[in-house]
Coordinates of C-alpha atoms in Angstrom, one line a residue:
Chain A
M180 CA -7.6 2.4 -34.9
I181 CA -10.3 0.0 -36.0
L182 CA -9.6 -3.3 -37.2
F183 CA -11.8 -5.4 -38.9
F184 CA -11.7 -8.9 -38.9
S185 CA -11.8 -11.8 -42.6
N186 CA -10.8 -15.0 -42.4
T187 CA -11.8 -14.5 -47.0
V188 CA -8.4 -13.5 -47.7
A189 CA -6.9 -14.3 -52.0
N190 CA -5.4 -13.1 -54.6
G191 CA -5.5 -9.6 -53.1
L192 CA -8.8 -9.1 -52.5
I193 CA -10.7 -9.3 -49.1
R194 CA -13.8 -10.2 -48.3
L195 CA -15.3 -9.0 -45.1
D196 CA -18.8 -10.7 -43.9
E197 CA -21.9 -9.6 -43.1
D198 CA -21.7 -7.9 -39.6
E199 CA -18.1 -6.8 -40.0
S200 CA -19.7 -5.0 -43.7
R201 CA -22.8 -3.4 -41.4
H202 CA -19.8 -2.1 -39.1
C203 CA -17.7 -0.2 -41.5
L204 CA -20.5 1.0 -44.5
K205 CA -23.9 1.5 -42.0
V206 CA -21.5 2.6 -38.4
L207 CA -18.6 4.0 -39.8
R208 CA -19.9 5.2 -42.9
L209 CA -16.6 4.5 -45.2
G210 CA -17.5 3.4 -48.5
I211 CA -15.2 3.0 -52.2
G212 CA -12.1 3.9 -51.7
D213 CA -11.8 5.1 -48.1
I214 CA -8.8 2.4 -46.5
I215 CA -9.6 -0.5 -44.0
H216 CA -7.1 -1.9 -41.4
V217 CA -8.3 -5.8 -41.4
T218 CA -6.5 -9.2 -39.6
D219 CA -7.2 -12.4 -40.8
G220 CA -6.7 -13.6 -37.4
K221 CA -2.9 -16.0 -38.7
G222 CA -0.8 -13.1 -37.6
Y223 CA -1.5 -10.7 -40.9
L224 CA -2.6 -7.5 -40.9
Y225 CA -3.4 -5.4 -44.3
D226 CA -4.0 -2.4 -45.3
A227 CA -7.2 -2.6 -47.8
E228 CA -8.8 0.0 -49.8
I229 CA -12.7 -0.5 -50.1
S230 CA -12.9 -1.5 -54.5
G231 CA -17.0 -2.8 -53.7
T232 CA -20.0 -3.2 -51.3
S233 CA -22.1 -5.6 -53.5
S234 CA -25.5 -6.8 -51.6
G235 CA -24.0 -4.4 -49.0
C236 CA -21.0 -6.7 -48.1
V237 CA -17.3 -5.1 -48.3
S238 CA -14.6 -5.9 -50.3
A239 CA -11.5 -5.0 -50.6
A240 CA -8.0 -4.3 -52.5
I241 CA -5.0 -4.6 -50.1
L242 CA -2.4 -2.4 -50.3
A243 CA 0.6 -3.5 -47.5
T244 CA 0.3 -6.8 -45.9
H245 CA 2.3 -6.8 -42.1
T246 CA 3.4 -9.4 -39.4
N247 CA 2.5 -8.0 -36.3
G248 CA 2.4 -10.6 -33.7
F249 CA 4.9 -13.4 -34.9
S250 CA 7.2 -13.3 -32.5
K251 CA 5.3 -13.9 -29.1
G252 CA 8.1 -16.8 -28.1
F253 CA 5.6 -19.1 -26.5
R254 CA 2.5 -20.6 -26.7
L255 CA -0.2 -20.7 -23.8
H256 CA -2.5 -23.2 -24.4
I257 CA -5.1 -23.3 -21.0
A258 CA -7.8 -25.8 -20.9
I259 CA -10.4 -24.9 -18.7
A260 CA -13.8 -26.2 -17.2
P261 CA -17.1 -23.6 -18.4
T262 CA -18.7 -22.0 -15.2
K263 CA -21.9 -22.6 -14.0
N264 CA -22.4 -18.8 -15.1
S265 CA -21.4 -18.8 -19.3
D266 CA -20.7 -15.0 -18.2
R267 CA -17.8 -15.7 -16.2
F268 CA -16.5 -17.9 -19.3
E269 CA -17.2 -15.6 -22.2
W270 CA -14.8 -12.8 -19.4
F271 CA -12.2 -15.3 -19.0
L272 CA -12.3 -16.2 -22.8
E273 CA -12.6 -12.2 -23.4
K274 CA -9.6 -11.1 -21.1
S275 CA -7.4 -13.7 -21.9
A276 CA -7.8 -12.9 -25.8
E277 CA -6.9 -9.4 -25.0
I278 CA -4.1 -9.8 -23.0
G279 CA -2.5 -12.8 -25.1
I280 CA -3.4 -16.7 -25.4
D281 CA -3.2 -19.2 -28.1
E282 CA -5.5 -21.8 -27.3
I283 CA -8.0 -22.5 -25.4
T284 CA -10.2 -26.1 -25.2
P285 CA -13.4 -25.8 -22.7
L286 CA -12.3 -29.1 -20.3
F287 CA -16.1 -31.0 -18.8
C288 CA -14.8 -32.6 -15.4
T289 CA -16.6 -34.4 -13.3
R290 CA -17.5 -31.4 -10.8
S291 CA -18.4 -29.4 -14.3
E292 CA -21.7 -27.9 -13.6
R293 CA -22.1 -27.3 -16.9
N294 CA -21.5 -29.0 -20.0
R295 CA -22.4 -27.0 -22.9
V296 CA -20.7 -24.8 -24.6
N297 CA -22.2 -22.2 -27.5
D298 CA -19.0 -22.6 -30.2
D299 CA -20.5 -19.5 -32.3
R300 CA -20.8 -17.5 -29.1
L301 CA -17.9 -17.9 -28.4
K302 CA -15.9 -17.4 -31.1
R303 CA -17.8 -14.4 -31.7
I304 CA -16.1 -13.2 -28.4
L305 CA -12.7 -14.0 -29.1
V306 CA -13.1 -11.6 -32.9
S307 CA -14.6 -9.4 -31.2
A308 CA -11.0 -9.2 -28.6
V309 CA -8.6 -9.9 -30.9
K310 CA -10.6 -7.0 -32.7
Q311 CA -10.5 -4.6 -29.7
S312 CA -7.0 -4.9 -28.3
L313 CA -5.3 -5.0 -31.9
K314 CA -4.0 -8.1 -32.4
T315 CA -3.7 -10.5 -35.7
R316 CA -4.4 -13.4 -34.4
L317 CA -7.4 -15.0 -33.4
P318 CA -6.9 -18.0 -30.3
L319 CA -7.8 -21.3 -31.6
L320 CA -11.2 -22.7 -29.5
N321 CA -11.7 -26.2 -29.8
A322 CA -14.7 -28.4 -29.5
A323 CA -15.6 -29.5 -25.4
V324 CA -13.9 -32.4 -24.8
S325 CA -13.8 -34.7 -21.4
L326 CA -10.9 -34.4 -19.0
K327 CA -10.1 -37.8 -19.4
D328 CA -10.2 -37.4 -23.5
F329 CA -7.8 -34.0 -23.3
L330 CA -5.2 -36.2 -21.0
K331 CA -5.2 -38.8 -24.1
E332 CA -3.4 -36.0 -26.0
N333 CA -0.1 -35.8 -26.2
L334 CA 0.7 -32.1 -26.4
A335 CA 3.5 -30.3 -26.5
G336 CA 5.1 -28.7 -23.8
E337 CA 5.2 -28.4 -20.3
R338 CA 2.0 -29.4 -18.5
F339 CA 0.5 -28.0 -15.5
I340 CA -2.6 -28.0 -13.8
A341 CA -4.2 -25.4 -11.5
T342 CA -5.0 -26.7 -7.8
C343 CA -4.9 -25.5 -4.3
I344 CA -5.9 -29.6 -3.2
S345 CA -2.7 -30.4 -1.5
G346 CA -1.6 -26.6 -0.4
K347 CA 2.1 -28.0 -1.3
E348 CA 1.9 -27.0 -5.3
E349 CA 5.0 -25.1 -6.1
E350 CA 4.1 -21.3 -8.1
I351 CA 3.2 -21.4 -11.6
Q352 CA 6.0 -18.7 -12.2
K353 CA 8.7 -20.6 -9.6
V354 CA 8.0 -24.3 -12.1
Y355 CA 7.5 -22.5 -16.0
T356 CA 10.4 -22.0 -18.2
K357 CA 10.9 -19.0 -19.7
A358 CA 9.9 -19.3 -23.4
H359 CA 8.8 -22.7 -23.5
D360 CA 5.3 -23.6 -25.2
A361 CA 2.5 -24.4 -21.7
V362 CA -0.5 -26.5 -21.2
V363 CA -2.4 -24.8 -18.2
L364 CA -5.4 -27.2 -17.1
I365 CA -8.7 -25.3 -14.7
G366 CA -10.7 -26.9 -13.2
P367 CA -14.3 -26.1 -12.4
E368 CA -16.0 -23.7 -9.8
G369 CA -15.6 -27.5 -6.8
D370 CA -11.5 -27.7 -8.1
F371 CA -10.8 -31.0 -10.0
T372 CA -10.5 -34.3 -7.4
T373 CA -8.0 -36.2 -6.2
E374 CA -8.6 -38.7 -9.1
E375 CA -8.3 -36.3 -11.8
I376 CA -5.5 -34.9 -10.2
A377 CA -3.3 -38.2 -10.3
D378 CA -4.5 -39.2 -13.6
A379 CA -3.1 -35.6 -15.2
V380 CA -0.2 -36.2 -12.8
K381 CA 0.1 -39.6 -14.9
A382 CA -0.8 -37.6 -18.0
G383 CA 2.9 -35.5 -17.5
Y384 CA 0.8 -32.7 -16.0
L385 CA 2.2 -30.9 -13.0
P386 CA 0.1 -29.6 -9.7
V387 CA 0.3 -25.8 -9.3
S388 CA -0.9 -23.2 -7.6
L389 CA -1.7 -20.3 -8.8
G390 CA -1.1 -18.5 -5.3
E391 CA -2.8 -17.5 -1.8
S392 CA -5.4 -16.9 -3.1
R393 CA -8.2 -19.1 -3.8
L394 CA -9.5 -17.7 -7.8
R395 CA -12.7 -18.2 -9.0
T396 CA -12.2 -20.3 -12.3
E397 CA -12.3 -17.8 -14.5
T398 CA -10.6 -15.6 -12.0
A399 CA -7.9 -18.4 -12.3
G400 CA -7.9 -18.6 -16.1
V401 CA -7.1 -14.6 -17.0
Y402 CA -4.2 -14.6 -14.1
V403 CA -2.7 -17.4 -15.7
T404 CA -2.7 -15.7 -19.0
A405 CA -1.4 -12.7 -17.6
A406 CA 1.3 -14.5 -15.3
M407 CA 2.5 -16.4 -18.7
N408 CA 2.9 -13.4 -20.9
L409 CA 5.0 -11.8 -17.8
I410 CA 7.2 -14.3 -17.5
N411 CA 8.0 -13.7 -20.6
K412 CA 8.5 -10.6 -21.3
M413 CA 11.0 -10.3 -18.1
Chain B
M11 CA -14.3 -22.8 3.7
I12 CA -17.1 -20.5 3.9
L13 CA -15.7 -17.3 5.5
F14 CA -17.8 -14.7 6.7
F15 CA -17.4 -10.8 7.1
S16 CA -17.6 -8.6 10.0
N17 CA -17.0 -5.5 10.8
T18 CA -18.6 -5.9 14.1
V19 CA -15.4 -7.4 16.3
A20 CA -15.4 -6.5 20.1
N21 CA -14.6 -8.2 23.6
G22 CA -13.8 -11.1 22.1
L23 CA -17.3 -11.4 20.5
I24 CA -18.3 -11.3 16.9
R25 CA -21.3 -9.4 15.4
L26 CA -23.0 -10.9 11.5
D27 CA -24.4 -8.1 9.6
E28 CA -28.7 -9.6 9.0
D29 CA -27.1 -10.3 4.8
E30 CA -24.6 -12.4 6.5
S31 CA -26.6 -13.8 9.5
R32 CA -29.2 -14.4 6.3
H33 CA -26.6 -17.4 5.1
C34 CA -25.1 -18.6 8.3
L35 CA -28.7 -19.4 9.4
K36 CA -30.7 -19.8 6.5
V37 CA -28.7 -21.4 3.8
L38 CA -26.3 -23.1 5.8
R39 CA -28.3 -23.8 8.7
L40 CA -25.9 -22.9 11.1
G41 CA -26.9 -23.0 14.9
I42 CA -25.7 -22.4 18.3
G43 CA -23.0 -24.1 18.6
D44 CA -21.3 -24.7 15.2
I45 CA -17.8 -22.8 13.9
I46 CA -17.8 -20.5 11.8
H47 CA -14.7 -18.6 10.2
V48 CA -14.6 -15.0 9.8
T49 CA -12.6 -12.2 8.8
D50 CA -12.7 -8.8 9.6
G51 CA -11.1 -7.4 6.7
K52 CA -8.4 -6.0 8.7
G53 CA -5.5 -8.1 8.6
Y54 CA -7.8 -10.3 11.2
L55 CA -9.4 -14.3 10.6
Y56 CA -11.4 -15.6 13.7
D57 CA -12.1 -18.8 14.3
A58 CA -16.2 -18.5 16.8
E59 CA -19.0 -20.0 18.1
I60 CA -22.3 -19.1 17.4
S61 CA -23.4 -18.0 21.2
G62 CA -26.6 -16.4 19.7
T63 CA -29.3 -15.7 17.4
S64 CA -31.2 -13.1 18.2
S65 CA -33.9 -11.1 16.2
G66 CA -31.9 -12.8 13.3
C67 CA -28.6 -11.7 14.0
V68 CA -25.5 -14.2 14.4
S69 CA -23.2 -14.0 17.2
A70 CA -20.0 -15.5 17.8
A71 CA -17.7 -15.7 19.8
I72 CA -14.3 -15.8 19.2
L73 CA -12.4 -19.5 19.9
A74 CA -9.2 -18.3 18.1
T75 CA -7.3 -15.5 16.0
H76 CA -5.2 -16.1 13.0
T77 CA -3.1 -13.0 11.8
N78 CA -2.9 -14.0 7.7
G79 CA -2.3 -11.7 5.4
F80 CA 0.1 -9.3 6.1
S81 CA 3.6 -10.0 4.9
K82 CA 2.8 -9.9 0.7
G83 CA 5.5 -7.0 1.4
F84 CA 3.7 -4.0 -1.0
R85 CA 0.8 -2.0 -1.3
L86 CA -1.0 -2.0 -4.8
H87 CA -3.4 1.3 -4.8
I88 CA -5.2 1.5 -8.3
A89 CA -6.8 4.3 -9.6
I90 CA -8.8 3.9 -12.4
A91 CA -11.6 5.5 -14.6
P92 CA -14.9 3.6 -14.1
T93 CA -16.2 2.7 -17.1
K94 CA -19.2 3.7 -19.5
N95 CA -20.5 0.0 -18.7
S96 CA -20.8 -0.5 -15.0
D97 CA -20.7 -4.5 -15.4
R98 CA -17.4 -4.1 -17.0
F99 CA -15.9 -1.6 -13.7
E100 CA -17.3 -4.4 -11.2
W101 CA -15.4 -7.0 -12.9
F102 CA -12.4 -5.3 -12.9
L103 CA -13.1 -5.1 -8.6
E104 CA -14.3 -8.0 -8.3
K105 CA -10.5 -9.6 -9.7
S106 CA -8.9 -7.4 -8.0
A107 CA -10.2 -8.1 -5.0
E108 CA -9.4 -11.6 -5.2
I109 CA -6.0 -11.8 -7.2
G110 CA -4.7 -8.7 -4.5
I111 CA -5.0 -4.6 -4.7
D112 CA -5.1 -3.0 -1.5
E113 CA -6.3 0.1 -2.4
I114 CA -9.0 1.5 -5.3
T115 CA -9.8 5.3 -6.4
P116 CA -12.3 5.9 -9.3
L117 CA -11.1 8.2 -11.4
F118 CA -13.0 11.1 -13.4
C119 CA -10.9 12.4 -16.0
T120 CA -11.7 14.3 -19.2
R121 CA -12.6 11.9 -21.5
S122 CA -15.2 9.2 -18.8
E123 CA -18.2 8.1 -19.7
R124 CA -19.4 8.3 -16.4
N125 CA -19.3 10.0 -13.5
R126 CA -21.3 8.1 -10.9
V127 CA -20.1 5.5 -9.2
N128 CA -22.6 3.2 -6.5
D129 CA -20.3 3.2 -3.1
D130 CA -22.5 0.7 -1.7
R131 CA -22.8 -1.7 -4.7
L132 CA -18.7 -1.7 -5.3
K133 CA -18.4 -2.3 -0.9
R134 CA -20.2 -5.1 -1.6
I135 CA -18.8 -6.9 -3.9
L136 CA -14.7 -6.1 -3.0
V137 CA -16.5 -7.9 0.3
S138 CA -18.0 -10.5 -1.2
A139 CA -14.5 -11.1 -3.2
V140 CA -12.3 -10.8 -0.3
K141 CA -14.9 -14.0 1.5
Q142 CA -14.9 -15.6 -1.8
S143 CA -10.8 -15.6 -2.1
L144 CA -10.9 -16.1 1.5
K145 CA -8.5 -13.0 1.9
T146 CA -8.4 -11.7 5.2
R147 CA -7.7 -7.4 4.2
L148 CA -11.1 -6.1 2.9
P149 CA -9.0 -3.3 -0.4
L150 CA -9.5 0.1 0.9
L151 CA -12.8 1.7 -1.4
N152 CA -12.1 5.6 -1.7
A153 CA -14.4 8.5 -2.9
A154 CA -14.4 8.8 -6.5
V155 CA -12.2 11.9 -7.2
S156 CA -11.3 13.9 -10.5
L157 CA -8.2 13.0 -11.8
K158 CA -7.2 16.8 -11.1
D159 CA -7.7 16.2 -7.1
F160 CA -5.9 13.1 -7.0
L161 CA -2.7 14.3 -8.5
K162 CA -2.7 17.3 -5.6
E163 CA -2.3 13.5 -2.9
N164 CA 1.1 13.8 -2.2
L165 CA 1.0 9.9 -2.2
A166 CA 4.0 7.3 -0.8
G167 CA 5.3 4.7 -3.2
E168 CA 5.9 4.6 -7.3
R169 CA 3.7 6.4 -9.9
F170 CA 3.0 5.2 -12.7
I171 CA 0.6 6.4 -15.5
A172 CA -0.5 3.3 -18.1
T173 CA -0.8 5.0 -21.3
C174 CA 0.2 3.7 -24.8
I175 CA -0.2 7.8 -26.5
S176 CA 3.5 7.5 -27.4
G177 CA 3.9 4.3 -28.0
K178 CA 7.5 4.1 -26.6
E179 CA 6.6 3.6 -23.3
E180 CA 8.8 1.5 -20.7
E181 CA 6.7 -1.3 -20.1
I182 CA 5.6 -1.5 -16.3
Q183 CA 7.6 -5.0 -15.0
K184 CA 10.8 -3.1 -16.5
V185 CA 10.5 -0.1 -13.9
Y186 CA 8.8 -1.0 -10.9
T187 CA 10.8 -1.7 -8.8
K188 CA 9.6 -5.0 -7.1
A189 CA 8.6 -5.0 -3.4
H190 CA 8.2 -1.1 -3.4
D191 CA 5.1 0.3 -3.1
A192 CA 2.8 1.4 -6.0
V193 CA 0.3 3.6 -7.5
V194 CA -1.0 3.2 -10.8
L195 CA -3.3 5.4 -12.3
I196 CA -5.8 3.8 -15.8
G197 CA -7.8 5.8 -18.0
P198 CA -11.2 5.5 -19.3
E199 CA -12.1 3.8 -22.9
G200 CA -10.4 6.9 -24.6
D201 CA -7.3 6.6 -22.5
F202 CA -5.9 10.1 -20.9
T203 CA -5.9 13.3 -23.0
T204 CA -2.1 14.4 -23.9
E205 CA -2.3 17.5 -21.3
E206 CA -3.8 14.8 -18.2
I207 CA -0.8 13.2 -19.1
A208 CA 1.2 16.0 -19.3
D209 CA -0.2 17.2 -15.8
A210 CA 0.4 13.6 -14.4
V211 CA 4.2 13.2 -14.8
K212 CA 4.5 16.5 -13.5
A213 CA 2.9 15.2 -10.2
G214 CA 5.2 12.2 -10.8
Y215 CA 3.8 10.0 -12.3
L216 CA 5.9 7.7 -15.1
P217 CA 3.9 6.8 -18.5
V218 CA 4.0 3.0 -18.2
S219 CA 3.1 0.7 -21.4
L220 CA 1.1 -2.7 -20.4
G221 CA 2.4 -4.5 -23.3
E222 CA 1.4 -4.5 -27.2
S223 CA -2.3 -5.2 -26.5
R224 CA -4.1 -2.2 -26.3
L225 CA -6.6 -3.9 -23.2
R226 CA -9.8 -2.2 -22.1
T227 CA -9.9 -0.3 -19.3
E228 CA -11.3 -3.1 -16.7
T229 CA -8.6 -5.2 -18.4
A230 CA -5.8 -3.3 -18.1
G231 CA -6.8 -3.1 -14.2
V232 CA -6.5 -6.3 -14.0
Y233 CA -3.5 -7.3 -15.5
V234 CA -1.6 -4.3 -13.9
T235 CA -3.2 -6.2 -10.7
A236 CA -2.0 -9.8 -11.7
A237 CA 1.7 -8.1 -13.2
M238 CA 2.7 -6.6 -9.5
N239 CA 1.4 -9.6 -7.6
L240 CA 3.8 -11.2 -9.6
I241 CA 6.7 -9.5 -9.7
N242 CA 6.4 -9.6 -6.5
K243 CA 6.6 -13.3 -6.0
M244 CA 9.3 -13.6 -8.5

């Protein structure tokens, strides 16, 4: 199945943007009367019939509406330092979106080696991963913030900060409660500083380990995503 | 901690190869008398003192031997189709080695879009991931084989083939028994064929799902690695 993405759904009609329309018309050579499957990234999946292709943009009439993906039973929000090498951060986005994540915040920390991200590019990667993995929920990508500002937000759910600074942290699967929402902080290449961890603890974040391996930032992000999804299915 | 890799350990002496020696001498500017940490990739970690640097190659005298990493409690062998885009396959190797895998076999299947791999390059990626994640066991990288030949090997452990072909497969965490060795087959971009799955079932492989998401080949590999490690720690 090929899944299209659209955030223009109204009055029983779906409109695909230029990129999606090009893929539909030029690559797949679909046309008026063909049936396509579209998600709005908000939990809905539509079966729709192409009804128009004016100015190279596809319009399609909704035939059926499905609501897959409403009941994962928990929300996962990862706030993570963008890696120096942007490919690595993009891998994290793609893989976590494929496996299942709800919200991502790029986090600037004391030891961050990069303090800019390209929001448009990151959003495109998320859309592509959602389509690839046949999901109907597009993860929310927040604007990048400093750890300091992030800690001021009073976020719902269990709060964890991944670190191996003391070597005595409990592993995340021992302390996370299944079916609870979770916010997990993942630091830059050089880890969080002792002061950052102390600030996070004050803000209600529990230091946790991700196991004996020293994982790269992006691996830690994908590991946490896999772990939380798996724990909630066991 | 910086971890070096060497497969030349004998009579209380370690020898680093050219690449590792260059990193040690030129990048880190270490020299005679400095202490380094070295793994042989077979489960041993050595503290050693640099005792010679002839022809640009480091020799070091072993001061202490540790045996970290001997007791993970299970072995994981993933046989996986190399992806069309070799970056994606290399990403799988790096991430699974960081998280924890014992053996990898590149697998050529009916729908494989690539049927060559660069063994030397893949081995270098594994060594680098092992060093990065401070592991002392280098995953075994087998020569690539066809699925047909692989199925003839009578491998120990629980056997699974990841597929979403019927839509009725049990998820892997429901059928895998903790603390048992496991062999998991992961197919190419277009999945295994019905015939390949039937052959695998005959050879004792149980079809399993990796959840509701349709994962790319390399994501499936990393997800299985994370899942098996996590299940064995719960």
